[in-house]
Coordinates of C-alpha atoms in Angstrom, one line a residue:
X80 CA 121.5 121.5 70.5
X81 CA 118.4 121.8 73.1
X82 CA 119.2 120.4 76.7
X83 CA 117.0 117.7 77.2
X84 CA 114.3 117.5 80.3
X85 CA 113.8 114.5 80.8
X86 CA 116.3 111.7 81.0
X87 CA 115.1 108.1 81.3
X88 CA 118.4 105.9 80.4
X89 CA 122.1 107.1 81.9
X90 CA 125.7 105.9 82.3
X91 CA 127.7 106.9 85.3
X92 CA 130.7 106.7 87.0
X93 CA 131.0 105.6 90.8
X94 CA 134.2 106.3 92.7
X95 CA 134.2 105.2 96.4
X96 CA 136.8 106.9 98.2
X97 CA 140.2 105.7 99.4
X98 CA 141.2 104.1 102.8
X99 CA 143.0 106.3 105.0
X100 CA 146.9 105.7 105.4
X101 CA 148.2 104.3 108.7
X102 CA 151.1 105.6 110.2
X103 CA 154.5 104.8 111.9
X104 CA 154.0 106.7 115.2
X105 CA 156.3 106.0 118.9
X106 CA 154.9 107.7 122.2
X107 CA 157.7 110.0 123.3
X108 CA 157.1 112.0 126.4
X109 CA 158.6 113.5 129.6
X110 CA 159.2 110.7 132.2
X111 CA 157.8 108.2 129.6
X112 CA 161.3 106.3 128.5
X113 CA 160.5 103.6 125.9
X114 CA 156.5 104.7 125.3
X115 CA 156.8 102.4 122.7
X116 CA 154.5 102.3 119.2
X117 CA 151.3 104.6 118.9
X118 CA 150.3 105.0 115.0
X119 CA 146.7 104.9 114.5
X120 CA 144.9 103.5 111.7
X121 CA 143.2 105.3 108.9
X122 CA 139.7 106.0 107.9
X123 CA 137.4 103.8 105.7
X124 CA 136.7 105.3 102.3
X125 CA 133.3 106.4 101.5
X126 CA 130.6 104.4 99.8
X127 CA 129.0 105.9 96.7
X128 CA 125.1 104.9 97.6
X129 CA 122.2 105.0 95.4
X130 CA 118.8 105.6 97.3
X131 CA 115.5 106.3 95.8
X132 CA 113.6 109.1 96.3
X133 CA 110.2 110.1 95.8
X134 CA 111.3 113.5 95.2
X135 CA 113.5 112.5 91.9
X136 CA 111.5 112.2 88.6
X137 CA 113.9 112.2 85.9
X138 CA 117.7 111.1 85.6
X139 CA 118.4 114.3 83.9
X140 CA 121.1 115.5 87.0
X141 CA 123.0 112.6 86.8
X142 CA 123.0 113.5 82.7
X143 CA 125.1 116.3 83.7
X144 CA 126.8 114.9 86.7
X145 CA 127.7 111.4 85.1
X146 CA 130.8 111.1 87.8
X147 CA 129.8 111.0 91.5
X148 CA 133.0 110.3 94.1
X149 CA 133.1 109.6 97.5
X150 CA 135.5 111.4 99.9
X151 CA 138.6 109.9 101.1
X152 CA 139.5 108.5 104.5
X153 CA 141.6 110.3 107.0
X154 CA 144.9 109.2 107.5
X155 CA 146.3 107.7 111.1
X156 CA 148.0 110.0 113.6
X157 CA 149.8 109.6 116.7
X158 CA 148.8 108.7 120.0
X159 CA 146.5 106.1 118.6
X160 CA 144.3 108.6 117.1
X161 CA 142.4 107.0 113.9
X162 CA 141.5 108.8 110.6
X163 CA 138.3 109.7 110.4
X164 CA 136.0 107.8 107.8
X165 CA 135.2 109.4 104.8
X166 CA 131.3 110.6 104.4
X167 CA 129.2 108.9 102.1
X168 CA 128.2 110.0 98.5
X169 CA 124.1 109.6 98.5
X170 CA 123.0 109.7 95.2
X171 CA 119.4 109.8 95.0
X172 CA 117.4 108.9 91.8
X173 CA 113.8 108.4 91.0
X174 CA 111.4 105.5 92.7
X175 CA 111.8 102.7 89.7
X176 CA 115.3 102.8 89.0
X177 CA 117.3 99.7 87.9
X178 CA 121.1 99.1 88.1
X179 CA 123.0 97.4 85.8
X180 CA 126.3 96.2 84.7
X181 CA 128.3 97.1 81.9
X182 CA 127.6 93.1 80.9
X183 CA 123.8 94.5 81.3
X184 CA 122.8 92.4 84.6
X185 CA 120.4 93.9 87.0
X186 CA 122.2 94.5 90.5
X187 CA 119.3 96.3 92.1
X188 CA 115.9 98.0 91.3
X189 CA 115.2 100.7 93.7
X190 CA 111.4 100.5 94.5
X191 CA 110.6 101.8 97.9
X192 CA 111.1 105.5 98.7
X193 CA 114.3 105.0 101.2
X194 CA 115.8 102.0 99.2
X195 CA 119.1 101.9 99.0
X196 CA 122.4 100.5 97.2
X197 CA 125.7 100.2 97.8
X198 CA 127.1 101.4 94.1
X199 CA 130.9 101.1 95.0
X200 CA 132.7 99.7 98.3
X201 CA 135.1 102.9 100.1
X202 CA 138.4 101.6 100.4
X203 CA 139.6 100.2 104.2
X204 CA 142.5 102.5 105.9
X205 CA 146.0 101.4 106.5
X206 CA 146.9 99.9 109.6
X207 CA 149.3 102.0 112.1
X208 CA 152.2 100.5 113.7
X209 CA 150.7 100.2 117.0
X210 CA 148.7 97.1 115.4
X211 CA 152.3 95.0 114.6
X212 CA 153.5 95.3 118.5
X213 CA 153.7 92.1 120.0
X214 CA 155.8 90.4 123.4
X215 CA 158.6 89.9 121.4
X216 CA 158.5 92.6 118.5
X217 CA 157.9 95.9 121.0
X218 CA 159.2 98.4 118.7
X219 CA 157.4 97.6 114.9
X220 CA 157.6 100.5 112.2
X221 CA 155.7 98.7 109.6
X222 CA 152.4 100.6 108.4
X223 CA 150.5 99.7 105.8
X224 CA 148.7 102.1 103.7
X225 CA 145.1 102.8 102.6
X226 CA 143.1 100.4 99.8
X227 CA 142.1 102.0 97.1
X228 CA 137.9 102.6 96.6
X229 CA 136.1 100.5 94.4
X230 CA 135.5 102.2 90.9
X231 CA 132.9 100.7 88.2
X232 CA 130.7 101.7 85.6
X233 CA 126.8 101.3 85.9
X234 CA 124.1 102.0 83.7
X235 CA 120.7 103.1 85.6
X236 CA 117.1 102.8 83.9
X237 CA 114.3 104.6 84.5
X238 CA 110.8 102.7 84.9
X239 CA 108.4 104.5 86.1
X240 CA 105.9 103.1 89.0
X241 CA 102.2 103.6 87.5
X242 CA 99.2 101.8 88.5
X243 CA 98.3 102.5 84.9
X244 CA 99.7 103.4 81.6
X245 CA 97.7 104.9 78.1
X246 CA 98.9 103.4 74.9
X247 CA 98.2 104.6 71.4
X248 CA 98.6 105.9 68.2
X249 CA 100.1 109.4 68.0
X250 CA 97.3 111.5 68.0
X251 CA 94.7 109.2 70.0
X252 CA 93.9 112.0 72.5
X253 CA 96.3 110.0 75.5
X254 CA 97.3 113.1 76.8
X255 CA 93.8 115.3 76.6
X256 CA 92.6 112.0 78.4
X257 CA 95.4 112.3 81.2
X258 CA 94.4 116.1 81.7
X259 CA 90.9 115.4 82.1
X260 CA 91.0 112.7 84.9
X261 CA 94.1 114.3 86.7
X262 CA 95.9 117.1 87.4
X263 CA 98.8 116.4 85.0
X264 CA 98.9 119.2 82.2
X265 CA 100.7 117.5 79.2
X266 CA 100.9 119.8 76.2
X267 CA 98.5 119.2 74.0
X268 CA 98.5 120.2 70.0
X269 CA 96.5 118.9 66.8
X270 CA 100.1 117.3 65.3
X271 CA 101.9 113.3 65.9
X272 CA 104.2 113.3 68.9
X273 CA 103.3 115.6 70.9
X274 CA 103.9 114.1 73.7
X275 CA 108.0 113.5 73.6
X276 CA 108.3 112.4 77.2
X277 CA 106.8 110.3 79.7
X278 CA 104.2 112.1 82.1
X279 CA 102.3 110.9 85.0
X280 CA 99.4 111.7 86.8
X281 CA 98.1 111.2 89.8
X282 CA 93.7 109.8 89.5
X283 CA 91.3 110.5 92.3
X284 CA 89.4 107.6 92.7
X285 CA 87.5 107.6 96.1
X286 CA 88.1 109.5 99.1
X287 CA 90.8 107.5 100.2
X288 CA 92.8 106.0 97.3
X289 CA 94.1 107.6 94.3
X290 CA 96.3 105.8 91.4
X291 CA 99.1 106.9 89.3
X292 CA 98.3 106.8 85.5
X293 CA 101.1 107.1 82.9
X294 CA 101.0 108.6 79.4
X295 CA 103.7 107.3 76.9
X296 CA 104.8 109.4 73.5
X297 CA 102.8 107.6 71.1
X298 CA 103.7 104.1 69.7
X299 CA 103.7 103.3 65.6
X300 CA 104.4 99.7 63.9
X301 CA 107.4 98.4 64.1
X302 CA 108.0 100.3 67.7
X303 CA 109.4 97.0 69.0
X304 CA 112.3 97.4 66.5
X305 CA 112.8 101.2 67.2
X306 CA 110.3 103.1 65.1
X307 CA 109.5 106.4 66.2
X308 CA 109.7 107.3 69.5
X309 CA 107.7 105.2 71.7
X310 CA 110.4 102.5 71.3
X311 CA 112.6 103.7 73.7
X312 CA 109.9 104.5 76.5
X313 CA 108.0 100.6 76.2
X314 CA 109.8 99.7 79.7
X315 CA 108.0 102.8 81.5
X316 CA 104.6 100.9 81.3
X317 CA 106.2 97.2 82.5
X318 CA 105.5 98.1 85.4
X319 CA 101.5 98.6 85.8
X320 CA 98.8 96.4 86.6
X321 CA 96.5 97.9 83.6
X322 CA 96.5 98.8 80.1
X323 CA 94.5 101.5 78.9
X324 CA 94.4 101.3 74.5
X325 CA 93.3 104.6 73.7
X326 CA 92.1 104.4 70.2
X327 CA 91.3 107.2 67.7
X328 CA 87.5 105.8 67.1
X329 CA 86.9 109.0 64.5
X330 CA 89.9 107.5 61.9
X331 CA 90.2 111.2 61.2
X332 CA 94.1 110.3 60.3
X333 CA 93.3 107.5 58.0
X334 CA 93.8 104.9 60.3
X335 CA 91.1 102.2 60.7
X336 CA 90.3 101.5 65.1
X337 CA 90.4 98.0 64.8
X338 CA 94.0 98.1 62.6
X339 CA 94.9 100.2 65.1
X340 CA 94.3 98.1 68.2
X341 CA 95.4 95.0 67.3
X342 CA 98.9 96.8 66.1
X343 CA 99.2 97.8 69.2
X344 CA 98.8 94.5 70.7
X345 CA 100.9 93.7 68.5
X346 CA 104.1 95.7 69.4
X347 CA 103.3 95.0 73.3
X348 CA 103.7 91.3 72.4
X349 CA 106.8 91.9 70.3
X350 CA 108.1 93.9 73.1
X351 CA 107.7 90.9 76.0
X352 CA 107.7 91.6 79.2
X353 CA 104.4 90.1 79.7
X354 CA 102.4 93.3 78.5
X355 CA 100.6 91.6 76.2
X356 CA 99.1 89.6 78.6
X357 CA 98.5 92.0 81.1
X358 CA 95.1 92.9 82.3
X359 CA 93.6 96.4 79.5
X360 CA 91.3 98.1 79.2
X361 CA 89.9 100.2 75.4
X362 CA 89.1 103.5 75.5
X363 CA 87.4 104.4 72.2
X364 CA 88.4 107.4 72.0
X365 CA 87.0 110.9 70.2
X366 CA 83.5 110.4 69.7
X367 CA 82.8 114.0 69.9
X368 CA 83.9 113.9 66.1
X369 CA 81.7 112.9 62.8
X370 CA 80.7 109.0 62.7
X371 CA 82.8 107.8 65.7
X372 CA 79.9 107.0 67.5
X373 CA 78.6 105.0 64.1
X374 CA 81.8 103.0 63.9
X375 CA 81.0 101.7 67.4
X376 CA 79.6 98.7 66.2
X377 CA 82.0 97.4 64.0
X378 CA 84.9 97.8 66.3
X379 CA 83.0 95.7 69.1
X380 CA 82.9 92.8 66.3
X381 CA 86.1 93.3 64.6
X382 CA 88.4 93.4 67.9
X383 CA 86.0 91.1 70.3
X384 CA 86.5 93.8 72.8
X385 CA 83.9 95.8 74.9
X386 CA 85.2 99.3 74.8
X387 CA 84.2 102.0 76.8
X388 CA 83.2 105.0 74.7
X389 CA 84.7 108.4 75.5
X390 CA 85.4 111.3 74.5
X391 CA 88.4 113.4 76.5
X392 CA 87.8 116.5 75.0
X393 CA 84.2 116.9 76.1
X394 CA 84.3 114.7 78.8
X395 CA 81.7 111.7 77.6
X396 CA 82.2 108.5 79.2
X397 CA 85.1 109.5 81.4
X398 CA 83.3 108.7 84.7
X399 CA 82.2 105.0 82.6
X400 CA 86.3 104.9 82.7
X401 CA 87.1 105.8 86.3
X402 CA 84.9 103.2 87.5
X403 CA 86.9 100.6 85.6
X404 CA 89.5 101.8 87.3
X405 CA 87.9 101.1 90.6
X406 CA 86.5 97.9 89.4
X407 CA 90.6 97.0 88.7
X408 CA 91.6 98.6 92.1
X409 CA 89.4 96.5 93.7
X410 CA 90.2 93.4 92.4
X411 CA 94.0 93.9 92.6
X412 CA 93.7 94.9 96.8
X413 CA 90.9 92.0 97.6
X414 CA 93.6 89.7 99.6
X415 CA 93.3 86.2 98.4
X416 CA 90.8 83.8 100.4
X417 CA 92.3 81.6 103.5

């Protein structure tokens, strides 16, 4: 079986670490008659702590590492000296990353870059004997020992952060489309689902701002119920601002444009999340090809849309696209009016 590279959905088990054990310590020295009670305590357990980094992409190491522990506390010694505190498990995962329950509630969603959460609690150490001594109880050999570290079962999904995200049809050109107005190189062949991943890339828009675009495997009917494979990667575009439909304007797989959008519109609204009502954009896509441009027309009429005509492989219309882009940037930063 072929490792995968890309993991968007895992399971994983957090162990904090166990609470030092205090001990039962007296003070016994030359000259010192009676020194009387001088266990310390123990350490605290360490947390297990999820914190997001910019530097994470994929879920794929916690794939293979599903357990992550914590280190125990030290235990009490004598002469009051406490354990020392376990260290912390850090457990960093990719910007986007919710936590959830085994019941499948949502405990955190690690956004920021430096956002962090406290997976499972480290156990508190025992209490020495020195802690029992009172006026009338000078000579107490009670200790108590360490708590246990708290142990659970989460389940962390991937959503990735995109100002934008490309839907389509297998085929459509998403990913020719992401290498032309980015740096992102997605493979790209003449065959359905090429794309088998989610890939991002990062747009130049001006001098000074640049936006995140995301390319999803392609989507077909009935992805809302967990046809092919674009099912399982829906949630990766919940989280953008804009929708760019790439449609196959050409029909060169059968497939009639205006089917093909409103399918997809479709399958966004079957999906929920709001995506069908978030703000797209259509790329008519392939124009390059035999009586695209022709079937420009129709698609206008059919769909009520005003698509902007493109073509990724020769670069037609792509600038027409980026200044959309703009034209959305804009609008989204524009703080609202006193």
């Amino acid at each position: 079986m072929k490792p995968p590279t890309f993991v968007d959905r895992v399971r994983i088990e957090v162990r904090a670490g166990r609470g030092g054990h205090g001990v039962c310590s007296f003070r016994r020295e030359k000259f010192v008659p009676r020194g009387g009670p001088d266990g310390g305590d123990g350490g605290r357990g360490g947390h297990v702590i999820l914190e997001a980094s910019p530097h994470e992409n994929s879920l794929l190491s916690l794939f293979y590492q599903p357990i992550q522990r914590a280190v125990h506390g030290g235990s009490g010694r004598g002469q009051r000296q406490h354990g020392r505190d376990g260290a912390d498990r850090i457990v960093r995962v990719p910007c986007g990353t919710e936590v959830r329950d085994e019941a499948g509630a949502v405990l955190a969603d690690l956004v920021a870059p430096g956002q962090r959460f406290r997976a499972a609690r480290g156990g508190r150490g025992g209490l020495g004997n020195a802690r029992f001594a009172t006026s009338v109880r000078q000579a107490p050999r009670e200790c108590t020992p360490g708590e246990d570290g708290e142990e659970r079962h989460l389940w962390l999904e991937l959503k990735l952060i995109a100002e934008a995200g490309l839907v389509g049809f297998p085929n459509a050109g998403k990913s020719t489309l992401l290498r032309r107005i980015s740096r992102a190189r997605p493979k790209v062949a003449p065959y359905p689902f090429t794309t088998l991943h989610p890939v991002i890339g990062t747009v130049l828009l001006d001098d000074e701002r640049t936006w995140r675009v995301a390319d999803i495997p392609g989507l077909l009917s009935g992805a809302h119920r967990g046809v092919g494979l674009g099912h399982a990667f829906l949630r990766h575009i919940e989280r953008t601002r804009l929708l760019v439909f790439v449609v196959d304007l050409s029909g060169a797989d059968g497939r009639d444009p205006a089917d093909d959008y409103a399918c997809l519109l479709e399958e966004l609204r079957q999906h929920g999340a709001g995506l069908a009502d978030r703000p797209r954009l259509v790329a008519a896509n392939k124009l390059d090809l035999p009586d695209a441009e022709a079937r420009l027309p129709e698609f206008r009429r059919r769909t009520g849309t005003a698509p902007i005509a493109i073509s990724a492989q020769t670069g037609r219309g792509i600038e027409a696209l980026l200044t959309a882009f703009r034209a959305e940037a804009d609008r989204t930063e524009t703080p609202p009016p006193p």
